[in-house]
Coordinates of N, CA and C in Angstrom, one line a residue:
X1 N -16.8 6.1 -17.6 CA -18.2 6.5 -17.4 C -18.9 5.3 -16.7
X2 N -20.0 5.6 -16.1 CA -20.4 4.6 -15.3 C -22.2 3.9 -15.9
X3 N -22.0 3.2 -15.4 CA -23.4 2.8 -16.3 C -24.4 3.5 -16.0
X4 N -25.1 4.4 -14.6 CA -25.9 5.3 -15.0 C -26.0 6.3 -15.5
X5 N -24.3 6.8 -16.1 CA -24.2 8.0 -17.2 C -24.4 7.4 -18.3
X6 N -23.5 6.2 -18.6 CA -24.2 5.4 -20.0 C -25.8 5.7 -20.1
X7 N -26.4 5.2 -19.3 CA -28.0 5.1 -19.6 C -28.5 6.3 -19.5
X8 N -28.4 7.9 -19.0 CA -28.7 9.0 -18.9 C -27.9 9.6 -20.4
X9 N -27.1 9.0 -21.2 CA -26.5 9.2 -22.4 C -27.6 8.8 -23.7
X10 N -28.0 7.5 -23.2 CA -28.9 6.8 -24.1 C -30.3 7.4 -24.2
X11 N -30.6 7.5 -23.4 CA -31.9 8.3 -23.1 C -32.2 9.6 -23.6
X12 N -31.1 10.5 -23.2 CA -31.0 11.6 -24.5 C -30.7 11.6 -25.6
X13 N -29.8 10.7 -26.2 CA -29.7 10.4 -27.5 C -30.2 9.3 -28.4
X14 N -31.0 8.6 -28.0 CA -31.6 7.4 -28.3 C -32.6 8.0 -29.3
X15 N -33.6 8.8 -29.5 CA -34.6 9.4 -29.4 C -34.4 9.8 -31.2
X16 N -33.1 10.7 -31.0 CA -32.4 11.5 -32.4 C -31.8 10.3 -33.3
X17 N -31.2 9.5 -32.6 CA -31.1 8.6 -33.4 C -31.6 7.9 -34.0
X18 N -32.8 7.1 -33.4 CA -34.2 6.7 -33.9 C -34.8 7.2 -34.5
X19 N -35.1 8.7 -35.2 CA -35.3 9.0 -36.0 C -34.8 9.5 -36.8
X20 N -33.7 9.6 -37.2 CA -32.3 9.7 -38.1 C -32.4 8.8 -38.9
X21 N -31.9 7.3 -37.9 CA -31.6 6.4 -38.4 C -32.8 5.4 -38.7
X22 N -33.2 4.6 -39.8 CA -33.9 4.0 -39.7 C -33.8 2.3 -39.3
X23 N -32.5 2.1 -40.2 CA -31.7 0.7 -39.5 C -31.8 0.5 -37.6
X24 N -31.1 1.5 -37.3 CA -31.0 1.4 -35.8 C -32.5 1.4 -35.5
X25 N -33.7 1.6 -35.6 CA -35.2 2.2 -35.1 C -35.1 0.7 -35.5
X26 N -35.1 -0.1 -36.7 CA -35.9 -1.5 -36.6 C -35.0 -2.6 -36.5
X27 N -33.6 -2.4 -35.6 CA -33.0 -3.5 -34.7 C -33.5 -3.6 -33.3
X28 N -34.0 -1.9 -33.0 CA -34.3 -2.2 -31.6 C -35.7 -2.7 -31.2
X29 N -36.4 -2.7 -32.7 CA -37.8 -3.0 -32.6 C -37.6 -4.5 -32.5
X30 N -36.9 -5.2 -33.4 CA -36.6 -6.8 -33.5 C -36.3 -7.1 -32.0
X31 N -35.3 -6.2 -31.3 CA -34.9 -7.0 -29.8 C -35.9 -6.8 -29.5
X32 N -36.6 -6.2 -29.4 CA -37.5 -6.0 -28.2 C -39.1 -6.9 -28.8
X33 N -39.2 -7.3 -29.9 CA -40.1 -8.4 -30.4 C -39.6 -9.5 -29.5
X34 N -38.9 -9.7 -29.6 CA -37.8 -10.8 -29.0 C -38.5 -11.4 -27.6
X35 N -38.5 -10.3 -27.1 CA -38.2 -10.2 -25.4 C -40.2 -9.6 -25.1
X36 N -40.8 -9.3 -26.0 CA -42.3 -9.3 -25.9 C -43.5 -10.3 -26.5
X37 N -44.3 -10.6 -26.0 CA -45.2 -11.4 -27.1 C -45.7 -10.5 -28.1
X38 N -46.3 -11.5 -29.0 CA -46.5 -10.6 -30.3 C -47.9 -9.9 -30.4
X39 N -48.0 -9.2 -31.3 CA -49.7 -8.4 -30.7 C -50.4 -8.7 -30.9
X40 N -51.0 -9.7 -31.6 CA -52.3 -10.8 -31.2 C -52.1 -11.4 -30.4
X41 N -50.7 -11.6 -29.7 CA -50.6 -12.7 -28.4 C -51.2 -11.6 -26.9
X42 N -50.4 -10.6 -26.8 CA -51.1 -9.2 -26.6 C -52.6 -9.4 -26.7
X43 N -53.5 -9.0 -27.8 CA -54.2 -8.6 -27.6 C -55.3 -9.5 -27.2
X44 N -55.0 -11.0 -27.3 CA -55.8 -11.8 -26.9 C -56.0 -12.1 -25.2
X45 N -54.3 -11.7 -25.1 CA -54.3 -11.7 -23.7 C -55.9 -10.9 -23.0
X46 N -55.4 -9.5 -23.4 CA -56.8 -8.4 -23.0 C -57.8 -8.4 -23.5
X47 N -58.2 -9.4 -24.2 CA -59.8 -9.7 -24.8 C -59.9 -11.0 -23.5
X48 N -58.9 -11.6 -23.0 CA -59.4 -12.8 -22.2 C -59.6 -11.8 -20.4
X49 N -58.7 -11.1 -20.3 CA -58.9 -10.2 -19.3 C -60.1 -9.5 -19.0
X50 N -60.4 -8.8 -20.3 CA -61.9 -8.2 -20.0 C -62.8 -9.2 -20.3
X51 N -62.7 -10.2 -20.9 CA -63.8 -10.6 -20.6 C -64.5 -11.4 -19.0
X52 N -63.2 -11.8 -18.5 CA -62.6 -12.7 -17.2 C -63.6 -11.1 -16.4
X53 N -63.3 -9.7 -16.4 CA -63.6 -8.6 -15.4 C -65.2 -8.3 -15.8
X54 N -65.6 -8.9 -16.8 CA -67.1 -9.0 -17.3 C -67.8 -10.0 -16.6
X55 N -67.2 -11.2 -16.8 CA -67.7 -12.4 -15.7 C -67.8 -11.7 -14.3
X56 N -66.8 -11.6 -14.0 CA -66.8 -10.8 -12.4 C -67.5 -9.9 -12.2
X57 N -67.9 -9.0 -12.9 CA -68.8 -8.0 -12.8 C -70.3 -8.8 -12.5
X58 N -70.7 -9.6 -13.4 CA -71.7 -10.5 -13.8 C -72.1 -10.8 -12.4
X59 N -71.4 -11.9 -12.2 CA -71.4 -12.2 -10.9 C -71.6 -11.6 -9.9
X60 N -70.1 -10.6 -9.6 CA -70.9 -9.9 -8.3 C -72.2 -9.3 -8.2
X61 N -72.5 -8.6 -9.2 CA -74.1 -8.3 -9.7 C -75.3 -9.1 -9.2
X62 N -75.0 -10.3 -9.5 CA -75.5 -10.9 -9.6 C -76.0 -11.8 -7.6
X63 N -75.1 -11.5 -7.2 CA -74.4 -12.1 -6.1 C -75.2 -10.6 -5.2
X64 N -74.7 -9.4 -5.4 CA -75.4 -8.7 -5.1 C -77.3 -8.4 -4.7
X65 N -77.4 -8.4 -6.0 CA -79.3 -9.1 -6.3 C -79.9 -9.9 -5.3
X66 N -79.1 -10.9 -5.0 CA -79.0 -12.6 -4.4 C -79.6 -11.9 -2.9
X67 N -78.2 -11.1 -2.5 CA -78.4 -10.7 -1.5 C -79.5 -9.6 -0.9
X68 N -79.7 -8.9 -2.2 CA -80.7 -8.1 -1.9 C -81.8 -8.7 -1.5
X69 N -82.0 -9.8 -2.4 CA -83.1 -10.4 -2.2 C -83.5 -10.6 -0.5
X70 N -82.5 -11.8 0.0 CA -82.6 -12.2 0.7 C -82.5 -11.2 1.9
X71 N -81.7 -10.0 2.1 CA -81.9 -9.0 2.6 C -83.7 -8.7 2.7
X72 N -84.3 -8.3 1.8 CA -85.4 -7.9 1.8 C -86.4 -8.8 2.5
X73 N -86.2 -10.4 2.1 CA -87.1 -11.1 2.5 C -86.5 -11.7 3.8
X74 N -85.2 -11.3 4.6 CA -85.0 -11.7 5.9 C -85.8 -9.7 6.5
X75 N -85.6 -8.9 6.1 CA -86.5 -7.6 6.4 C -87.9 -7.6 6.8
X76 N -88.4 -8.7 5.4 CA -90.1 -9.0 6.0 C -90.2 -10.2 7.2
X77 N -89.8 -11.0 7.4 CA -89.8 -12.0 8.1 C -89.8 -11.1 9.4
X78 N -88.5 -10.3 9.7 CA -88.0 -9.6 10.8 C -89.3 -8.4 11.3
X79 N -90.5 -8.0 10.1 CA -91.2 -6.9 10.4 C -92.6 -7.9 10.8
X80 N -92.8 -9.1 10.5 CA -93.8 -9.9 10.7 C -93.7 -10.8 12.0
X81 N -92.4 -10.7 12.5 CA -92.0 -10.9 13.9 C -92.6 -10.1 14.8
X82 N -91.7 -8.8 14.5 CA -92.2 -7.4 15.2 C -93.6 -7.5 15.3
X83 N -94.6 -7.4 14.0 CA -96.0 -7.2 14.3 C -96.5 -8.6 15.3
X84 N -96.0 -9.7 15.2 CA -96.5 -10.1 16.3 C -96.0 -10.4 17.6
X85 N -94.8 -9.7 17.7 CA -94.0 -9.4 19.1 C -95.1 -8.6 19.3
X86 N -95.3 -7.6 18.5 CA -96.0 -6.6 19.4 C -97.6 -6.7 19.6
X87 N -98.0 -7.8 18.9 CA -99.5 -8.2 19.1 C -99.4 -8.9 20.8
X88 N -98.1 -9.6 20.9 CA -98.2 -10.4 22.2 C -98.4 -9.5 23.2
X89 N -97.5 -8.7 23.2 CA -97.1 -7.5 23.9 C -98.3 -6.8 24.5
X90 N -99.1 -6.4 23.6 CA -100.8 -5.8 23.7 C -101.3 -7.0 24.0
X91 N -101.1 -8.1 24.0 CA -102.2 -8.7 24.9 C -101.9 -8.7 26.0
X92 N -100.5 -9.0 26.4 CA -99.7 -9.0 27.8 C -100.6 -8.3 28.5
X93 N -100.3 -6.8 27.5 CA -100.8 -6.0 28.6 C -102.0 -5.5 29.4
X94 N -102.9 -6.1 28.2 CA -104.4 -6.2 28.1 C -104.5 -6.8 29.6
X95 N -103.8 -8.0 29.6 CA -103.7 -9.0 30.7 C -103.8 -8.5 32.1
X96 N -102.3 -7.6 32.3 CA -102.1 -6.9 33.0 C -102.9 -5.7 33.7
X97 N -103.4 -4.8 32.3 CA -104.3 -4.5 32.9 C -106.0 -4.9 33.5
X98 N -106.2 -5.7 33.1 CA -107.3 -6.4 33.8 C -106.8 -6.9 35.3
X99 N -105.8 -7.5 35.4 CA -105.3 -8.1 36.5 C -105.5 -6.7 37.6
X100 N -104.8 -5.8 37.2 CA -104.8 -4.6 38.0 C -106.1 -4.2 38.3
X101 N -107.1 -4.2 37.4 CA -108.6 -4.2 37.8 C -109.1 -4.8 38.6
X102 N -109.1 -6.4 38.5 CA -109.4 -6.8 39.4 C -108.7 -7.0 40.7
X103 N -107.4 -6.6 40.7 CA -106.8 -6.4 42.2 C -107.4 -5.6 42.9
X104 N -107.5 -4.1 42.4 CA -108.1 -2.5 42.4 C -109.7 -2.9 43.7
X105 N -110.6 -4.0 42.4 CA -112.0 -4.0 42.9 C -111.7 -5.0 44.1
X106 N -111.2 -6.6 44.0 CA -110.4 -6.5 45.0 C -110.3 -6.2 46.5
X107 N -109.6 -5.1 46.6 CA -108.8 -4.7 47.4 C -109.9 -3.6 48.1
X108 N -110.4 -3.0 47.2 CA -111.5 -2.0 47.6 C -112.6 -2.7 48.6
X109 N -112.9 -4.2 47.5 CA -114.0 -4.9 48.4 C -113.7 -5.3 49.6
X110 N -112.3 -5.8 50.0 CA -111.7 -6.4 51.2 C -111.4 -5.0 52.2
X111 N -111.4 -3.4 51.3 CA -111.7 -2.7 52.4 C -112.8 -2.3 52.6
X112 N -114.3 -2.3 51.8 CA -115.5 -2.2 52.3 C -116.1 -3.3 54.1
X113 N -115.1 -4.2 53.4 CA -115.4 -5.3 54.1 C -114.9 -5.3 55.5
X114 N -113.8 -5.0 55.5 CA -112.9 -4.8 56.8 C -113.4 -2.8 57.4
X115 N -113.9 -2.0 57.0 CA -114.7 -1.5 57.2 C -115.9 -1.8 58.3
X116 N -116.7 -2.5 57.5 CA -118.0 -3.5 57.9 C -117.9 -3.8 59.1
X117 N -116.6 -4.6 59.3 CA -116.3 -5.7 60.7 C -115.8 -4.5 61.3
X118 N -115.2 -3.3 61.1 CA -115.1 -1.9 61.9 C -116.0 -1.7 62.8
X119 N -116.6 -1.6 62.2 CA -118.4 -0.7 62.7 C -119.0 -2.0 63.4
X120 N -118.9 -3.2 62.8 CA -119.4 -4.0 63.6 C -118.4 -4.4 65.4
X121 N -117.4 -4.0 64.8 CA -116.8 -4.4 65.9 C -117.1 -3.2 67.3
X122 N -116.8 -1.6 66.8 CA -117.2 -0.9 67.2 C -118.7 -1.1 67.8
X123 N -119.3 -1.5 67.4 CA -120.9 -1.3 68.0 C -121.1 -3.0 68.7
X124 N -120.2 -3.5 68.8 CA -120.0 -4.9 69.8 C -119.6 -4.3 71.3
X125 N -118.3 -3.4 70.9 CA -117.8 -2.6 71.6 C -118.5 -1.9 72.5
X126 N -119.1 -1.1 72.1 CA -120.0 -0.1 72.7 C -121.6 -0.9 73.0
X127 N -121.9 -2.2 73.0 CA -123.0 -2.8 73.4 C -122.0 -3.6 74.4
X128 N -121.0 -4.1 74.5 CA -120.0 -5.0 75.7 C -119.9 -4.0 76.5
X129 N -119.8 -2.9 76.5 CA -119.7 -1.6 77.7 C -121.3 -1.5 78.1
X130 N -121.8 -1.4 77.7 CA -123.2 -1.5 78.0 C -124.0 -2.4 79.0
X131 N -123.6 -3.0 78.0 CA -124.0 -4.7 78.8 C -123.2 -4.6 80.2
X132 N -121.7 -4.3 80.1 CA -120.8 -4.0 81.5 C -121.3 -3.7 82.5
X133 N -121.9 -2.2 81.8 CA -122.7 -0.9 82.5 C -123.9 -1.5 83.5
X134 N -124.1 -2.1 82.5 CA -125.7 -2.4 83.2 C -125.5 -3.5 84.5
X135 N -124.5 -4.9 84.0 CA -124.3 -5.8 84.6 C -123.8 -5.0 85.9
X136 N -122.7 -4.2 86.3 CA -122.5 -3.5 87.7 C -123.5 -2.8 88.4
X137 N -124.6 -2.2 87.4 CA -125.6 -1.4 88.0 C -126.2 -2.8 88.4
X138 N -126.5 -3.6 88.1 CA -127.2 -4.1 88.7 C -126.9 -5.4 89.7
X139 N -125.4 -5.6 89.8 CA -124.4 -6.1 90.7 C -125.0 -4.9 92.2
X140 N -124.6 -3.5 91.9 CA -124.6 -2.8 92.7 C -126.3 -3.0 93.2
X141 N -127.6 -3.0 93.0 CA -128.4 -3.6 93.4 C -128.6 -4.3 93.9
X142 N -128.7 -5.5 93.7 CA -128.3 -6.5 93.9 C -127.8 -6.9 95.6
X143 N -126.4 -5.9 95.6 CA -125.7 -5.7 96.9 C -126.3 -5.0 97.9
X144 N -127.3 -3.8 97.2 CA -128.0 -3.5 98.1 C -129.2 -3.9 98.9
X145 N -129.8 -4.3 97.6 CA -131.0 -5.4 98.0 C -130.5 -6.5 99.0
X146 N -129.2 -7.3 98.5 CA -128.9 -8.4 99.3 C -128.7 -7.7 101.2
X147 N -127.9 -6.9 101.3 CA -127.5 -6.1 102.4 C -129.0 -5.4 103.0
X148 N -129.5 -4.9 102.3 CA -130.9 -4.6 103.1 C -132.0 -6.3 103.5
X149 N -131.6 -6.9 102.4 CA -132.1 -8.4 103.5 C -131.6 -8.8 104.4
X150 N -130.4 -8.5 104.2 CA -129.2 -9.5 105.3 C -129.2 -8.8 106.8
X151 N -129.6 -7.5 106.5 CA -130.0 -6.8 107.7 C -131.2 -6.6 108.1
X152 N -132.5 -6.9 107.3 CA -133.2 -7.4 107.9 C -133.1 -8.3 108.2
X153 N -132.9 -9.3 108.2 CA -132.9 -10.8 108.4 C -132.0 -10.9 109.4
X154 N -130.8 -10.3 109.3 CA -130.1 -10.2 110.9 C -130.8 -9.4 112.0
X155 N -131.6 -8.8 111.6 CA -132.6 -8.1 112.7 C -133.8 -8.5 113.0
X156 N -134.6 -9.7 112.1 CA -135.5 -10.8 111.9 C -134.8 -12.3 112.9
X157 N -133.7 -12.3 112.6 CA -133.3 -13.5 113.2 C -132.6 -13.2 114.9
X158 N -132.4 -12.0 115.4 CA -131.6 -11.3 116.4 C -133.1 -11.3 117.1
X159 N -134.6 -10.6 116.7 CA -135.4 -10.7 117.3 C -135.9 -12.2 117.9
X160 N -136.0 -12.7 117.0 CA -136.2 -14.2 116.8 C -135.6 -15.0 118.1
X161 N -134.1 -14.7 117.8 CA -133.2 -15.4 118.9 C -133.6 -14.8 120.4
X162 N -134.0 -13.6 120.4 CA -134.0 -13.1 121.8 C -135.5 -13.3 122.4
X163 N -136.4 -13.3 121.1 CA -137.9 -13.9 121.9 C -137.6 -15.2 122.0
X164 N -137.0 -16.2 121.4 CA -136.8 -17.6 121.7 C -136.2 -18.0 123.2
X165 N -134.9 -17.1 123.2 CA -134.1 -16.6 124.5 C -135.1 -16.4 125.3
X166 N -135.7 -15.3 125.5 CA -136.5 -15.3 126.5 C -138.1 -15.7 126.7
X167 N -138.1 -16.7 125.9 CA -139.0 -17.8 126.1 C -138.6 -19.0 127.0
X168 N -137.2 -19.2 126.6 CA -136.6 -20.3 127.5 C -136.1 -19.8 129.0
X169 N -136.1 -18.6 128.9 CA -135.6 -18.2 130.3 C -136.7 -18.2 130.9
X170 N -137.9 -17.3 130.5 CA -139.0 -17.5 131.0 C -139.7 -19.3 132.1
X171 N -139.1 -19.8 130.9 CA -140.0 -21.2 131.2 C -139.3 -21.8 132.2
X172 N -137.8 -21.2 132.1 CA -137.0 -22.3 133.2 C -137.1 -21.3 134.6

């Protein structure tokens, strides 16, 4: 027989025999005292166990809390940030938009203004044509008047020359 039929032997008959016999029930109790600690060694063991998983409980609890805590009050710090990130933020923008205002007025003024120098330039414009107008009108006069003297005067001085001319012929 092999020793895992031996032990599949024991197993089934161990049991009947153990309660049959009462000799054989308190030899195997003595070996196995033997080869166990005793039950106050036992039970002290699991009074030092639970209380060792009580500490730890304690603790992590406690360690837990700890964290809560500091969870919460790193929470407010982080929401007292925020409120003044976002105070900056609104002012920024405050900023911004005023800047845009006065770019706006600005820009409007610098077009009122360039406008202005429009019209003024326009009506420079149209008085430099004018003034033009006039200056050739009266260039063109001028030419005429000059030319009607120049021909009189060439026909003042042509008379001139020929009564002088025939003054000298005369005399000679």
């Amino acid at each position: 027989m092999t020793n895992e039929q031996l032990i599949g032997v024991i197993k089934h008959e161990l049991p009947a025999l153990l309660r049959s016999d009462p000799s054989l029930r308190q030899y195997i109790i003595e070996l196995a005292r033997e080869e166990s600690a005793p039950r106050q060694q036992t039970e002290d063991r699991f009074d030092r166990m639970f209380a060792e998983l009580a500490r730890n409980r304690e603790e992590w609890q406690e360690y837990v809390r700890t964290q809560h805590a500091k969870s919460q009050e790193q929470e407010s710090k982080w929401e007292e940030y925020t409120k003044k990130q976002d105070a900056k933020w609104e002012a920024q923008e405050r900023k911004w938009e005023e800047n845009r205002k006065e770019w706006r007025e600005y820009l409007e003024a610098q077009d009122a203004k360039w406008e202005a120098q429009e019209r003024k330039w326009e009506e420079n414009q149209k008085a430099l044509t004018r003034s033009q107008d006039e200056n050739r009108a009266m260039n063109s006069r001028v030419e005429r008047h000059l030319g009607a003297m120049g021909a009189r005067w060439g026909l003042q001085s042509e008379a001139a020359f020929r009564n002088a001319l025939a003054a000298i012929l005369e005399e000679t």
